[in-house]
GROMACS .gro file of C-alpha atoms in nm:
model
  196
    1MET     CA    1   0.000   0.000   0.000
    2LYS     CA    2   0.130   0.346  -0.087
    3THR     CA    3   0.036   0.714  -0.077
    4ASP     CA    4   0.197   0.965  -0.312
    5ILE     CA    5   0.149   1.330  -0.221
    6ILE     CA    6   0.243   1.643  -0.416
    7LEU     CA    7   0.292   1.930  -0.170
    8SER     CA    8   0.275   2.275  -0.324
    9GLY     CA    9   0.241   2.636  -0.230
   10VAL     CA   10   0.437   2.956  -0.193
   11GLY     CA   11   0.743   3.014   0.023
   12GLY     CA   12   0.648   3.128   0.372
   13GLN     CA   13   0.313   2.946   0.382
   14GLY     CA   14   0.444   2.650   0.581
   15ILE     CA   15   0.425   2.373   0.322
   16LEU     CA   16   0.761   2.232   0.440
   17SER     CA   17   0.629   2.216   0.798
   18VAL     CA   18   0.341   2.005   0.668
   19ALA     CA   19   0.593   1.773   0.498
   20THR     CA   20   0.786   1.748   0.825
   21ILE     CA   21   0.477   1.651   1.026
   22ILE     CA   22   0.373   1.385   0.773
   23GLY     CA   23   0.727   1.253   0.734
   24GLU     CA   24   0.791   1.232   1.107
   25ALA     CA   25   0.465   1.044   1.163
   26ALA     CA   26   0.540   0.807   0.875
   27THR     CA   27   0.889   0.714   0.991
   28ARG     CA   28   0.773   0.680   1.352
   29ILE     CA   29   0.523   0.408   1.252
   30GLY     CA   30   0.775   0.230   1.029
   31LEU     CA   31   0.665   0.335   0.681
   32SER     CA   32   0.911   0.376   0.396
   33LEU     CA   33   0.945   0.743   0.303
   34LYS     CA   34   1.102   0.923   0.009
   35GLN     CA   35   1.090   1.297  -0.038
   36ALA     CA   36   1.216   1.472  -0.349
   37GLU     CA   37   1.402   1.799  -0.324
   38VAL     CA   38   1.188   2.108  -0.309
   39HIS     CA   39   1.167   2.274  -0.650
   40GLY     CA   40   1.139   2.647  -0.700
   41MET     CA   41   1.217   2.926  -0.459
   42SER     CA   42   1.155   2.841  -0.098
   43GLN     CA   43   1.204   3.202   0.008
   44ARG     CA   44   0.891   3.400   0.090
   45GLY     CA   45   0.687   3.450  -0.226
   46GLY     CA   46   0.848   3.187  -0.451
   47ASP     CA   47   0.675   2.865  -0.551
   48VAL     CA   48   0.750   2.554  -0.345
   49GLN     CA   49   0.684   2.196  -0.451
   50SER     CA   50   0.781   1.862  -0.308
   51ASN     CA   51   0.709   1.496  -0.377
   52LEU     CA   52   0.633   1.291  -0.066
   53ARG     CA   53   0.604   0.916  -0.112
   54LEU     CA   54   0.489   0.685   0.168
   55SER     CA   55   0.463   0.307   0.152
   56ASP     CA   56   0.454  -0.007   0.362
   57ALA     CA   57   0.706  -0.153   0.112
   58PRO     CA   58   1.040  -0.022  -0.022
   59ILE     CA   59   1.014   0.275  -0.261
   60ALA     CA   60   1.234   0.281  -0.570
   61SER     CA   61   1.216   0.648  -0.668
   62ASP     CA   62   1.159   0.973  -0.483
   63LEU     CA   63   0.976   1.127  -0.781
   64ILE     CA   64   0.605   1.076  -0.839
   65PRO     CA   65   0.530   0.979  -1.201
   66LEU     CA   66   0.271   1.169  -1.403
   67GLY     CA   67  -0.087   1.057  -1.342
   68THR     CA   68  -0.016   0.863  -1.022
   69ALA     CA   69  -0.036   1.106  -0.725
   70ASP     CA   70  -0.303   1.021  -0.470
   71ILE     CA   71  -0.321   1.373  -0.327
   72ILE     CA   72  -0.221   1.722  -0.428
   73LEU     CA   73  -0.199   1.916  -0.105
   74SER     CA   74  -0.168   2.285  -0.186
   75LEU     CA   75  -0.175   2.607   0.012
   76GLU     CA   76  -0.249   2.802  -0.307
   77PRO     CA   77  -0.514   2.727  -0.576
   78MET     CA   78  -0.304   2.813  -0.882
   79GLU     CA   79  -0.022   2.594  -0.749
   80ALA     CA   80  -0.270   2.307  -0.703
   81LEU     CA   81  -0.370   2.330  -1.071
   82ARG     CA   82  -0.007   2.355  -1.183
   83TYR     CA   83   0.051   1.994  -1.072
   84LEU     CA   84  -0.277   1.851  -1.203
   85PRO     CA   85  -0.096   1.633  -1.464
   86TYR     CA   86   0.051   1.435  -1.173
   87LEU     CA   87  -0.285   1.350  -1.015
   88SER     CA   88  -0.435   1.004  -1.068
   89LYS     CA   89  -0.795   0.973  -1.191
   90GLU     CA   90  -0.907   0.876  -0.839
   91GLY     CA   91  -0.678   1.130  -0.668
   92TRP     CA   92  -0.787   1.425  -0.456
   93ILE     CA   93  -0.689   1.790  -0.457
   94ILE     CA   94  -0.694   1.943  -0.110
   95THR     CA   95  -0.630   2.315  -0.152
   96SER     CA   96  -0.666   2.651   0.008
   97SER     CA   97  -0.914   2.859  -0.190
   98ALA     CA   98  -0.736   3.184  -0.099
   99PRO     CA   99  -0.498   3.301  -0.373
  100PHE     CA  100  -0.149   3.426  -0.296
  101LYS     CA  101  -0.096   3.684  -0.568
  102ASN     CA  102   0.281   3.690  -0.592
  103ILE     CA  103   0.298   3.755  -0.968
  104GLY     CA  104   0.168   4.040  -1.182
  105ASN     CA  105  -0.024   3.823  -1.427
  106TYR     CA  106  -0.199   3.607  -1.166
  107PRO     CA  107  -0.496   3.424  -1.328
  108ASP     CA  108  -0.854   3.541  -1.279
  109GLU     CA  109  -0.982   3.408  -0.944
  110GLU     CA  110  -1.322   3.309  -1.083
  111ALA     CA  111  -1.154   3.115  -1.365
  112LEU     CA  112  -0.934   2.932  -1.113
  113LYS     CA  113  -1.238   2.849  -0.899
  114ALA     CA  114  -1.433   2.725  -1.203
  115GLU     CA  115  -1.143   2.501  -1.305
  116LEU     CA  116  -1.120   2.350  -0.958
  117ASP     CA  117  -1.500   2.310  -0.933
  118ALA     CA  118  -1.502   2.118  -1.262
  119LEU     CA  119  -1.276   1.847  -1.118
  120PRO     CA  120  -1.432   1.540  -0.956
  121HIS     CA  121  -1.234   1.519  -0.628
  122VAL     CA  122  -1.158   1.855  -0.472
  123ILE     CA  123  -1.173   1.990  -0.119
  124SER     CA  124  -1.125   2.367  -0.135
  125LEU     CA  125  -1.128   2.567   0.186
  126ASP     CA  126  -1.011   2.909   0.290
  127VAL     CA  127  -0.758   2.800   0.550
  128ASN     CA  128  -0.643   3.156   0.612
  129GLU     CA  129  -0.996   3.263   0.707
  130LEU     CA  130  -1.050   2.954   0.922
  131ALA     CA  131  -0.720   3.024   1.099
  132LYS     CA  132  -0.823   3.386   1.167
  133GLU     CA  133  -1.172   3.289   1.286
  134ASN     CA  134  -1.018   3.046   1.534
  135HIS     CA  135  -0.747   3.291   1.653
  136MET     CA  136  -0.459   3.084   1.516
  137PRO     CA  137  -0.325   3.284   1.218
  138LYS     CA  138  -0.003   3.083   1.196
  139CYS     CA  139  -0.180   2.746   1.174
  140ALA     CA  140  -0.344   2.770   0.829
  141ASN     CA  141  -0.104   2.506   0.697
  142VAL     CA  142  -0.199   2.258   0.971
  143ILE     CA  143  -0.570   2.319   0.904
  144LEU     CA  144  -0.502   2.216   0.544
  145LEU     CA  145  -0.310   1.910   0.666
  146GLY     CA  146  -0.613   1.816   0.877
  147ALA     CA  147  -0.839   1.830   0.571
  148ALA     CA  148  -0.596   1.607   0.380
  149ALA     CA  149  -0.569   1.364   0.672
  150ALA     CA  150  -0.927   1.256   0.599
  151PHE     CA  151  -0.787   1.092   0.282
  152PHE     CA  152  -0.469   0.936   0.421
  153THR     CA  153  -0.469   0.556   0.411
  154LEU     CA  154  -0.139   0.484   0.584
  155ILE     CA  155  -0.133   0.743   0.864
  156GLU     CA  156  -0.410   0.791   1.119
  157LYS     CA  157  -0.505   1.135   1.244
  158GLU     CA  158  -0.389   1.039   1.595
  159GLU     CA  159  -0.040   0.968   1.458
  160LEU     CA  160  -0.031   1.320   1.312
  161HIS     CA  161  -0.132   1.456   1.653
  162GLN     CA  162   0.159   1.269   1.811
  163SER     CA  163   0.393   1.403   1.543
  164ILE     CA  164   0.276   1.759   1.617
  165GLU     CA  165   0.353   1.701   1.986
  166ARG     CA  166   0.706   1.585   1.913
  167ILE     CA  167   0.786   1.853   1.653
  168PHE     CA  168   0.642   2.153   1.838
  169ALA     CA  169   0.720   2.049   2.198
  170SER     CA  170   1.012   2.291   2.224
  171LYS     CA  171   0.779   2.583   2.134
  172GLY     CA  172   0.558   2.523   2.436
  173GLU     CA  173   0.221   2.373   2.521
  174GLU     CA  174   0.021   2.663   2.376
  175VAL     CA  175   0.172   2.614   2.028
  176VAL     CA  176   0.120   2.236   2.048
  177SER     CA  177  -0.242   2.282   2.157
  178MET     CA  178  -0.311   2.534   1.882
  179ASN     CA  179  -0.176   2.298   1.616
  180HIS     CA  180  -0.383   2.010   1.758
  181ARG     CA  181  -0.694   2.227   1.725
  182ALA     CA  182  -0.595   2.332   1.373
  183LEU     CA  183  -0.557   1.968   1.263
  184ASN     CA  184  -0.902   1.885   1.405
  185ILE     CA  185  -1.066   2.186   1.237
  186GLY     CA  186  -0.938   2.083   0.894
  187TYR     CA  187  -1.023   1.717   0.947
  188GLU     CA  188  -1.381   1.794   1.055
  189TYR     CA  189  -1.426   2.033   0.762
  190ALA     CA  190  -1.328   1.762   0.513
  191GLN     CA  191  -1.536   1.496   0.690
  192ASN     CA  192  -1.845   1.719   0.671
  193LEU     CA  193  -1.792   1.775   0.297
  194ILE     CA  194  -1.745   1.403   0.233
  195LYS     CA  195  -2.075   1.323   0.409
  196GLN     CA  196  -2.271   1.569   0.190
   0.00000   0.00000   0.00000
């Protein structure tokens, strides 16, 4: 059994923290893990992309072939669509609906939304707004991770909670607690959409 995830977004949004949480949880429970190098500019404002491959068997390559990704997890809607050729027919896009307009010729927002809405398996949520509403502005990325966790087959939500505890322990209990809440908010949001 395997899960291939494309992680994408813009530098400064916390996409690499999401990769760290998933990767730490995966290795802790004994899964094989391969992560490709991040492509693009990881500085604030540049595009960030990473391949994250998880399996209960050895993994030959760290790159996800075209048309085989199980999940595109993106903190930016245009970046989610950029990697659409990698998504399998049964795969899911889990993306923030809020654009990060870091280029002058950013596509029309309505056109982006229409393109995402036309796809069969998409969870689109405004993680920035959810983070603000819940007084956790720095946890938008973990809210998105929570939404994606509803589709993980190899890692349980509780294992992600444990990973959050280990990774953020040095930042104090308040930060750990906030990230736990953020994960739950995203997970419940996705679960409610799936039930509809």
